[in-house]
Amino acid sequence: MGIFPTSHVCPLATEQNEFRCTDLAGKPDDSCELCRMSLRNEIGTAMVEGNTAFTAMLLANHILIAEGFVMTRGEEGDIQLQRSQGKRVERPGDCDIEAFSFGAEKGFRLLIIIDSNTEKTEEFSSMEDAIQGYFNNKSFIADLAQGDQ
């Protein structure tokens, strides 16, 4: 599964007042290889550093946005992608994708709220794998949310 939606617009093309990527090496999802490398290598750093503008640019028109994820600021100033059903209380089926960096260890974490005392956590080496992890757990997440109603 690609991490770019079919409507992806290259940030570098936008900078040069062009609409689409000029390098089609990233087919079939219409993203240039430079965009793919940027998202794979730089989004984690942008999220950990709390760089809202750069993270938003990389995630513009992204499939996670269509899934209901929004950018939120974590306790340490980092950026997390959060999909929740309620504004104040965590509910079963709510989930977060966050980047982490501890020394040389870097990656992405998917957290799924099971109940008020339990969460399921999976760690991934790339954003692409974390997104795939979300989709692999999507029916489980839906079942949790359904049971909470």
CSV table of N, CA and C in Angstrom, one decimal:
chain,number,residue,atom,x,y,z
A,1,MET,N,0.8,-1.2,0.0
A,1,MET,CA,0.0,0.0,0.0
A,1,MET,C,0.9,1.2,0.0
A,2,GLY,N,0.5,2.2,-0.8
A,2,GLY,CA,1.3,3.4,-0.9
A,2,GLY,C,0.9,4.4,0.2
A,3,ILE,N,1.8,5.2,0.6
A,3,ILE,CA,1.5,6.2,1.7
A,3,ILE,C,1.0,7.5,1.1
A,4,PHE,N,1.0,7.6,-0.2
A,4,PHE,CA,0.4,8.8,-0.9
A,4,PHE,C,-0.9,8.5,-1.5
A,5,PRO,N,-1.9,9.5,-1.4
A,5,PRO,CA,-3.1,9.3,-2.1
A,5,PRO,C,-2.9,9.6,-3.6
A,6,THR,N,-3.9,9.2,-4.4
A,6,THR,CA,-3.8,9.5,-5.9
A,6,THR,C,-3.8,11.0,-6.2
A,7,SER,N,-4.3,11.8,-5.3
A,7,SER,CA,-4.4,13.2,-5.5
A,7,SER,C,-3.2,14.0,-4.9
A,8,HIS,N,-2.1,13.3,-4.6
A,8,HIS,CA,-0.9,13.9,-4.0
A,8,HIS,C,-0.4,15.0,-4.9
A,9,VAL,N,0.0,16.1,-4.3
A,9,VAL,CA,0.6,17.2,-5.0
A,9,VAL,C,2.0,17.4,-4.4
A,10,CYS,N,3.0,17.3,-5.2
A,10,CYS,CA,4.4,17.4,-4.8
A,10,CYS,C,4.7,18.7,-4.2
A,11,PRO,N,5.2,18.8,-2.9
A,11,PRO,CA,5.5,20.0,-2.3
A,11,PRO,C,6.5,20.8,-3.1
A,12,LEU,N,7.5,20.1,-3.7
A,12,LEU,CA,8.5,20.8,-4.5
A,12,LEU,C,7.9,21.3,-5.8
A,13,ALA,N,7.0,20.6,-6.4
A,13,ALA,CA,6.3,21.2,-7.6
A,13,ALA,C,5.5,22.4,-7.2
A,14,THR,N,4.8,22.4,-6.1
A,14,THR,CA,4.1,23.5,-5.6
A,14,THR,C,5.0,24.7,-5.4
A,15,GLU,N,6.2,24.5,-4.8
A,15,GLU,CA,7.2,25.5,-4.6
A,15,GLU,C,7.6,26.2,-5.9
A,16,GLN,N,7.6,25.4,-7.0
A,16,GLN,CA,8.0,25.9,-8.3
A,16,GLN,C,6.7,26.3,-9.2
A,17,ASN,N,5.6,26.5,-8.5
A,17,ASN,CA,4.3,26.8,-9.2
A,17,ASN,C,3.9,25.8,-10.2
A,18,GLU,N,4.2,24.6,-10.0
A,18,GLU,CA,3.7,23.5,-10.9
A,18,GLU,C,2.6,22.7,-10.1
A,19,PHE,N,1.8,22.0,-10.8
A,19,PHE,CA,0.7,21.3,-10.1
A,19,PHE,C,1.0,19.9,-9.7
A,20,ARG,N,1.8,19.2,-10.6
A,20,ARG,CA,2.0,17.8,-10.3
A,20,ARG,C,3.5,17.5,-10.3
A,21,CYS,N,3.9,16.4,-9.8
A,21,CYS,CA,5.3,15.9,-9.8
A,21,CYS,C,5.7,15.8,-11.2
A,22,THR,N,7.0,16.2,-11.5
A,22,THR,CA,7.5,16.1,-12.8
A,22,THR,C,8.2,14.8,-13.0
A,23,ASP,N,8.7,14.2,-11.9
A,23,ASP,CA,9.3,12.9,-12.0
A,23,ASP,C,8.3,11.8,-11.6
A,24,LEU,N,7.9,11.0,-12.6
A,24,LEU,CA,6.9,10.0,-12.3
A,24,LEU,C,7.5,8.6,-11.9
A,25,ALA,N,8.7,8.6,-11.3
A,25,ALA,CA,9.3,7.4,-10.9
A,25,ALA,C,8.5,6.7,-9.8
A,26,GLY,N,7.6,7.5,-9.1
A,26,GLY,CA,6.9,6.9,-8.0
A,26,GLY,C,5.6,6.3,-8.3
A,27,LYS,N,5.3,6.1,-9.6
A,27,LYS,CA,4.1,5.5,-10.1
A,27,LYS,C,3.9,4.2,-9.3
A,28,PRO,N,2.7,3.7,-8.9
A,28,PRO,CA,1.4,4.1,-9.5
A,28,PRO,C,0.7,5.2,-8.7
A,29,ASP,N,1.3,5.7,-7.6
A,29,ASP,CA,0.6,6.7,-6.8
A,29,ASP,C,0.9,8.2,-7.2
A,30,ASP,N,1.5,8.4,-8.3
A,30,ASP,CA,1.8,9.7,-8.9
A,30,ASP,C,2.6,10.6,-8.0
A,31,SER,N,3.5,10.0,-7.2
A,31,SER,CA,4.4,10.8,-6.3
A,31,SER,C,5.8,10.6,-6.8
A,32,CYS,N,6.6,11.6,-6.9
A,32,CYS,CA,7.9,11.5,-7.3
A,32,CYS,C,8.8,10.8,-6.2
A,33,GLU,N,9.9,10.3,-6.6
A,33,GLU,CA,10.8,9.6,-5.6
A,33,GLU,C,11.2,10.5,-4.6
A,34,LEU,N,11.5,11.8,-4.9
A,34,LEU,CA,11.9,12.8,-3.9
A,34,LEU,C,10.8,13.0,-2.8
A,35,CYS,N,9.5,13.0,-3.3
A,35,CYS,CA,8.4,13.1,-2.3
A,35,CYS,C,8.4,11.9,-1.4
A,36,ARG,N,8.5,10.7,-2.0
A,36,ARG,CA,8.4,9.5,-1.3
A,36,ARG,C,9.5,9.5,-0.2
A,37,MET,N,10.7,9.8,-0.6
A,37,MET,CA,11.8,9.8,0.4
A,37,MET,C,11.6,10.9,1.4
A,38,SER,N,11.1,12.0,1.1
A,38,SER,CA,10.8,13.0,2.1
A,38,SER,C,9.8,12.5,3.1
A,39,LEU,N,8.8,11.9,2.7
A,39,LEU,CA,7.8,11.4,3.6
A,39,LEU,C,8.3,10.3,4.5
A,40,ARG,N,9.1,9.4,3.8
A,40,ARG,CA,9.6,8.3,4.6
A,40,ARG,C,10.6,8.7,5.6
A,41,ASN,N,11.5,9.7,5.2
A,41,ASN,CA,12.6,10.0,6.1
A,41,ASN,C,12.5,11.2,6.9
A,42,GLU,N,11.6,12.2,6.5
A,42,GLU,CA,11.5,13.4,7.2
A,42,GLU,C,10.3,13.6,8.0
A,43,ILE,N,9.2,12.9,7.8
A,43,ILE,CA,8.0,13.2,8.5
A,43,ILE,C,8.2,12.8,10.0
A,44,GLY,N,8.9,11.8,10.3
A,44,GLY,CA,9.2,11.4,11.7
A,44,GLY,C,9.9,12.5,12.5
A,45,THR,N,10.9,13.1,11.8
A,45,THR,CA,11.6,14.2,12.4
A,45,THR,C,10.7,15.4,12.6
A,46,ALA,N,9.9,15.7,11.6
A,46,ALA,CA,9.0,16.8,11.7
A,46,ALA,C,8.0,16.7,12.8
A,47,MET,N,7.5,15.4,13.0
A,47,MET,CA,6.5,15.2,14.0
A,47,MET,C,7.2,15.3,15.4
A,48,VAL,N,8.4,14.7,15.6
A,48,VAL,CA,9.0,14.7,16.9
A,48,VAL,C,9.4,16.1,17.2
A,49,GLU,N,9.9,16.9,16.3
A,49,GLU,CA,10.3,18.3,16.5
A,49,GLU,C,9.1,19.3,16.6
A,50,GLY,N,7.9,18.8,16.3
A,50,GLY,CA,6.7,19.6,16.4
A,50,GLY,C,6.6,20.6,15.3
A,51,ASN,N,7.1,20.3,14.1
A,51,ASN,CA,7.1,21.2,13.0
A,51,ASN,C,5.7,21.0,12.2
A,52,THR,N,4.7,21.8,12.7
A,52,THR,CA,3.4,21.7,12.2
A,52,THR,C,3.3,22.0,10.7
A,53,ALA,N,3.9,23.0,10.2
A,53,ALA,CA,3.7,23.4,8.8
A,53,ALA,C,4.3,22.3,7.9
A,54,PHE,N,5.5,21.8,8.2
A,54,PHE,CA,6.1,20.8,7.3
A,54,PHE,C,5.3,19.5,7.4
A,55,THR,N,4.8,19.1,8.6
A,55,THR,CA,4.0,17.9,8.7
A,55,THR,C,2.7,18.0,7.9
A,56,ALA,N,2.1,19.2,8.1
A,56,ALA,CA,0.8,19.4,7.3
A,56,ALA,C,1.0,19.4,5.8
A,57,MET,N,2.1,19.9,5.4
A,57,MET,CA,2.4,19.9,3.9
A,57,MET,C,2.6,18.5,3.4
A,58,LEU,N,3.3,17.7,4.2
A,58,LEU,CA,3.6,16.3,3.8
A,58,LEU,C,2.3,15.5,3.8
A,59,LEU,N,1.4,15.8,4.7
A,59,LEU,CA,0.1,15.0,4.8
A,59,LEU,C,-1.1,15.6,4.1
A,60,ALA,N,-0.8,16.7,3.3
A,60,ALA,CA,-2.0,17.3,2.6
A,60,ALA,C,-2.6,16.3,1.7
A,61,ASN,N,-3.9,16.2,1.7
A,61,ASN,CA,-4.7,15.2,0.9
A,61,ASN,C,-4.3,13.7,1.2
A,62,HIS,N,-3.7,13.5,2.3
A,62,HIS,CA,-3.3,12.1,2.6
A,62,HIS,C,-4.5,11.2,3.0
A,63,ILE,N,-4.4,10.0,2.8
A,63,ILE,CA,-5.4,9.0,3.1
A,63,ILE,C,-5.8,9.0,4.6
A,64,LEU,N,-4.8,9.3,5.5
A,64,LEU,CA,-5.1,9.4,6.9
A,64,LEU,C,-6.1,10.5,7.2
A,65,ILE,N,-6.0,11.6,6.5
A,65,ILE,CA,-6.9,12.7,6.7
A,65,ILE,C,-8.3,12.3,6.3
A,66,ALA,N,-8.5,11.5,5.3
A,66,ALA,CA,-9.8,11.0,4.9
A,66,ALA,C,-10.3,10.0,5.9
A,67,GLU,N,-9.4,9.3,6.6
A,67,GLU,CA,-9.9,8.4,7.6
A,67,GLU,C,-10.3,9.1,8.9
A,68,GLY,N,-10.1,10.4,9.0
A,68,GLY,CA,-10.5,11.1,10.2
A,68,GLY,C,-9.4,11.5,11.2
A,69,PHE,N,-8.2,11.3,10.8
A,69,PHE,CA,-7.0,11.6,11.7
A,69,PHE,C,-6.8,13.1,11.6
A,70,VAL,N,-6.5,13.7,12.7
A,70,VAL,CA,-6.1,15.1,12.8
A,70,VAL,C,-4.8,15.3,13.5
A,71,MET,N,-4.1,16.4,13.2
A,71,MET,CA,-2.8,16.6,13.9
A,71,MET,C,-3.1,17.2,15.3
A,72,THR,N,-2.5,16.7,16.3
A,72,THR,CA,-2.6,17.3,17.6
A,72,THR,C,-1.2,17.5,18.2
A,73,ARG,N,-1.1,18.3,19.2
A,73,ARG,CA,0.2,18.5,19.8
A,73,ARG,C,0.3,17.7,21.1
A,74,GLY,N,1.4,16.9,21.2
A,74,GLY,CA,1.6,16.0,22.3
A,74,GLY,C,2.1,16.8,23.5
A,75,GLU,N,2.2,16.1,24.7
A,75,GLU,CA,2.6,16.7,25.9
A,75,GLU,C,4.0,17.4,25.8
A,76,GLU,N,4.9,16.8,25.0
A,76,GLU,CA,6.3,17.2,24.8
A,76,GLU,C,6.5,18.2,23.6
A,77,GLY,N,5.3,18.6,23.1
A,77,GLY,CA,5.4,19.5,21.9
A,77,GLY,C,5.5,18.8,20.6
A,78,ASP,N,5.5,17.5,20.6
A,78,ASP,CA,5.6,16.8,19.3
A,78,ASP,C,4.2,16.8,18.7
A,79,ILE,N,4.2,16.3,17.4
A,79,ILE,CA,2.9,16.2,16.7
A,79,ILE,C,2.5,14.7,16.6
A,80,GLN,N,1.2,14.5,16.9
A,80,GLN,CA,0.6,13.2,16.8
A,80,GLN,C,-0.5,13.2,15.9
A,81,LEU,N,-0.8,12.1,15.2
A,81,LEU,CA,-2.0,12.0,14.4
A,81,LEU,C,-3.0,11.3,15.2
A,82,GLN,N,-4.2,11.8,15.4
A,82,GLN,CA,-5.1,11.3,16.3
A,82,GLN,C,-6.5,11.1,15.6
A,83,ARG,N,-7.1,10.0,15.9
A,83,ARG,CA,-8.5,9.7,15.4
A,83,ARG,C,-9.3,9.4,16.6
A,84,SER,N,-10.2,10.3,17.0
A,84,SER,CA,-11.0,10.0,18.2
A,84,SER,C,-12.5,10.3,17.9
A,85,GLN,N,-13.3,9.7,18.8
A,85,GLN,CA,-14.8,9.8,18.7
A,85,GLN,C,-15.3,10.9,19.6
A,86,GLY,N,-14.5,11.2,20.6
A,86,GLY,CA,-15.0,12.2,21.6
A,86,GLY,C,-13.9,13.3,21.8
A,87,LYS,N,-14.3,14.5,22.2
A,87,LYS,CA,-13.3,15.5,22.4
A,87,LYS,C,-12.6,15.5,23.7
A,88,ARG,N,-13.2,15.0,24.7
A,88,ARG,CA,-12.6,15.1,26.1
A,88,ARG,C,-12.2,13.8,26.7
A,89,VAL,N,-12.8,12.7,26.4
A,89,VAL,CA,-12.5,11.4,27.0
A,89,VAL,C,-12.1,10.4,25.9
A,90,GLU,N,-11.0,9.7,26.2
A,90,GLU,CA,-10.6,8.6,25.3
A,90,GLU,C,-11.7,7.5,25.3
A,91,ARG,N,-12.0,7.0,24.1
A,91,ARG,CA,-13.0,6.0,24.1
A,91,ARG,C,-12.5,4.8,23.3
A,92,PRO,N,-13.0,3.6,23.6
A,92,PRO,CA,-12.5,2.4,22.8
A,92,PRO,C,-12.6,2.6,21.3
A,93,GLY,N,-11.6,2.3,20.6
A,93,GLY,CA,-11.5,2.5,19.2
A,93,GLY,C,-10.8,3.8,18.8
A,94,ASP,N,-10.5,4.7,19.7
A,94,ASP,CA,-9.7,5.8,19.4
A,94,ASP,C,-8.3,5.4,19.1
A,95,CYS,N,-7.5,6.1,18.3
A,95,CYS,CA,-6.2,5.7,18.0
A,95,CYS,C,-5.3,6.8,17.7
A,96,ASP,N,-4.0,6.7,17.9
A,96,ASP,CA,-3.0,7.7,17.6
A,96,ASP,C,-1.9,7.0,16.8
A,97,ILE,N,-1.3,7.8,15.9
A,97,ILE,CA,0.0,7.4,15.3
A,97,ILE,C,1.0,8.5,15.7
A,98,GLU,N,2.1,8.1,16.3
A,98,GLU,CA,3.0,9.1,16.8
A,98,GLU,C,4.4,8.6,16.4
A,99,ALA,N,5.3,9.6,16.1
A,99,ALA,CA,6.7,9.3,15.9
A,99,ALA,C,7.4,9.4,17.2
A,100,PHE,N,8.5,8.6,17.3
A,100,PHE,CA,9.3,8.6,18.5
A,100,PHE,C,10.8,8.6,18.1
A,101,SER,N,11.6,9.1,19.0
A,101,SER,CA,13.0,9.1,18.8
A,101,SER,C,13.7,9.1,20.2
A,102,PHE,N,14.4,8.0,20.5
A,102,PHE,CA,15.1,7.8,21.7
A,102,PHE,C,16.5,7.5,21.4
A,103,GLY,N,17.4,8.5,21.3
A,103,GLY,CA,18.8,8.3,20.9
A,103,GLY,C,18.8,7.8,19.5
A,104,ALA,N,19.4,6.7,19.2
A,104,ALA,CA,19.5,6.1,17.9
A,104,ALA,C,18.2,5.4,17.4
A,105,GLU,N,17.4,5.1,18.4
A,105,GLU,CA,16.1,4.4,18.0
A,105,GLU,C,15.0,5.4,17.6
A,106,LYS,N,14.5,5.2,16.4
A,106,LYS,CA,13.5,6.0,15.8
A,106,LYS,C,12.4,5.1,15.2
A,107,GLY,N,11.2,5.6,15.2
A,107,GLY,CA,10.1,4.8,14.6
A,107,GLY,C,8.8,5.5,14.8
A,108,PHE,N,7.8,4.7,14.6
A,108,PHE,CA,6.4,5.2,14.7
A,108,PHE,C,5.6,4.2,15.5
A,109,ARG,N,4.7,4.7,16.3
A,109,ARG,CA,3.9,3.9,17.2
A,109,ARG,C,2.4,4.1,16.9
A,110,LEU,N,1.7,3.0,16.8
A,110,LEU,CA,0.2,3.0,16.7
A,110,LEU,C,-0.3,2.6,18.0
A,111,LEU,N,-1.2,3.4,18.6
A,111,LEU,CA,-1.8,3.1,19.9
A,111,LEU,C,-3.3,3.0,19.6
A,112,ILE,N,-3.9,2.0,20.1
A,112,ILE,CA,-5.4,1.8,20.0
A,112,ILE,C,-6.0,1.7,21.4
A,113,ILE,N,-7.0,2.5,21.7
A,113,ILE,CA,-7.6,2.4,23.0
A,113,ILE,C,-8.6,1.2,23.0
A,114,ILE,N,-8.4,0.3,24.0
A,114,ILE,CA,-9.3,-0.8,24.1
A,114,ILE,C,-10.3,-0.6,25.1
A,115,ASP,N,-9.9,-0.1,26.3
A,115,ASP,CA,-10.8,0.4,27.3
A,115,ASP,C,-10.1,1.4,28.2
A,116,SER,N,-10.7,1.9,29.2
A,116,SER,CA,-10.1,3.0,30.0
A,116,SER,C,-8.8,2.6,30.6
A,117,ASN,N,-8.5,1.3,30.8
A,117,ASN,CA,-7.2,0.9,31.4
A,117,ASN,C,-6.3,0.2,30.4
A,118,THR,N,-6.7,0.0,29.2
A,118,THR,CA,-5.9,-0.9,28.3
A,118,THR,C,-5.8,-0.2,26.9
A,119,GLU,N,-4.6,-0.3,26.4
A,119,GLU,CA,-4.4,0.1,25.0
A,119,GLU,C,-3.5,-0.9,24.3
A,120,LYS,N,-3.6,-1.1,23.0
A,120,LYS,CA,-2.8,-1.9,22.2
A,120,LYS,C,-1.8,-1.0,21.5
A,121,THR,N,-0.5,-1.4,21.6
A,121,THR,CA,0.6,-0.6,21.0
A,121,THR,C,1.4,-1.5,20.1
A,122,GLU,N,1.6,-0.9,18.9
A,122,GLU,CA,2.5,-1.6,17.9
A,122,GLU,C,3.5,-0.5,17.5
A,123,GLU,N,4.8,-1.0,17.3
A,123,GLU,CA,5.9,-0.1,16.8
A,123,GLU,C,6.3,-0.5,15.5
A,124,PHE,N,6.6,0.5,14.6
A,124,PHE,CA,7.0,0.3,13.2
A,124,PHE,C,8.2,1.1,12.9
A,125,SER,N,9.0,0.7,11.9
A,125,SER,CA,10.2,1.4,11.5
A,125,SER,C,9.9,2.5,10.5
A,126,SER,N,8.7,2.5,9.9
A,126,SER,CA,8.4,3.5,8.9
A,126,SER,C,6.9,4.0,9.1
A,127,MET,N,6.7,5.2,8.6
A,127,MET,CA,5.3,5.7,8.5
A,127,MET,C,4.4,4.8,7.7
A,128,GLU,N,5.0,4.3,6.6
A,128,GLU,CA,4.2,3.4,5.7
A,128,GLU,C,3.8,2.2,6.4
A,129,ASP,N,4.7,1.6,7.2
A,129,ASP,CA,4.3,0.4,8.0
A,129,ASP,C,3.3,0.7,9.1
A,130,ALA,N,3.4,1.9,9.7
A,130,ALA,CA,2.4,2.3,10.7
A,130,ALA,C,1.0,2.5,10.1
A,131,ILE,N,1.0,3.1,8.9
A,131,ILE,CA,-0.3,3.3,8.2
A,131,ILE,C,-0.9,1.9,7.9
A,132,GLN,N,-0.1,1.0,7.4
A,132,GLN,CA,-0.5,-0.4,7.1
A,132,GLN,C,-1.0,-1.1,8.3
A,133,GLY,N,-0.3,-0.8,9.5
A,133,GLY,CA,-0.8,-1.4,10.7
A,133,GLY,C,-2.2,-0.9,11.1
A,134,TYR,N,-2.4,0.4,10.9
A,134,TYR,CA,-3.8,1.0,11.1
A,134,TYR,C,-4.8,0.2,10.3
A,135,PHE,N,-4.5,0.1,9.0
A,135,PHE,CA,-5.5,-0.6,8.1
A,135,PHE,C,-5.6,-2.1,8.5
A,136,ASN,N,-4.6,-2.7,8.9
A,136,ASN,CA,-4.7,-4.1,9.3
A,136,ASN,C,-5.6,-4.3,10.6
A,137,ASN,N,-5.6,-3.2,11.4
A,137,ASN,CA,-6.4,-3.2,12.6
A,137,ASN,C,-7.8,-2.5,12.5
A,138,LYS,N,-8.1,-2.1,11.3
A,138,LYS,CA,-9.3,-1.2,11.1
A,138,LYS,C,-10.6,-1.9,11.6
A,139,SER,N,-10.8,-3.2,11.2
A,139,SER,CA,-12.0,-3.9,11.7
A,139,SER,C,-12.0,-4.1,13.2
A,140,PHE,N,-10.9,-4.3,13.8
A,140,PHE,CA,-10.7,-4.4,15.3
A,140,PHE,C,-11.1,-3.1,15.9
A,141,ILE,N,-10.6,-2.0,15.3
A,141,ILE,CA,-10.9,-0.6,15.8
A,141,ILE,C,-12.4,-0.4,15.7
A,142,ALA,N,-13.0,-0.7,14.6
A,142,ALA,CA,-14.4,-0.5,14.3
A,142,ALA,C,-15.3,-1.3,15.3
A,143,ASP,N,-14.8,-2.6,15.6
A,143,ASP,CA,-15.5,-3.4,16.6
A,143,ASP,C,-15.5,-2.8,18.0
A,144,LEU,N,-14.3,-2.2,18.4
A,144,LEU,CA,-14.2,-1.6,19.7
A,144,LEU,C,-15.1,-0.3,19.8
A,145,ALA,N,-15.1,0.5,18.7
A,145,ALA,CA,-16.0,1.7,18.7
A,145,ALA,C,-17.4,1.3,18.7
A,146,GLN,N,-17.8,0.2,18.0
A,146,GLN,CA,-19.2,-0.2,18.0
A,146,GLN,C,-19.6,-0.7,19.4
A,147,GLY,N,-18.8,-1.4,20.1
A,147,GLY,CA,-19.1,-1.9,21.4
A,147,GLY,C,-19.2,-0.8,22.5
A,148,ASP,N,-18.7,0.3,22.2
A,148,ASP,CA,-18.7,1.5,23.1
A,148,ASP,C,-20.0,2.3,23.0
A,149,GLN,N,-20.8,2.0,22.0
A,149,GLN,CA,-22.0,2.8,21.8
A,149,GLN,C,-23.2,2.3,22.6
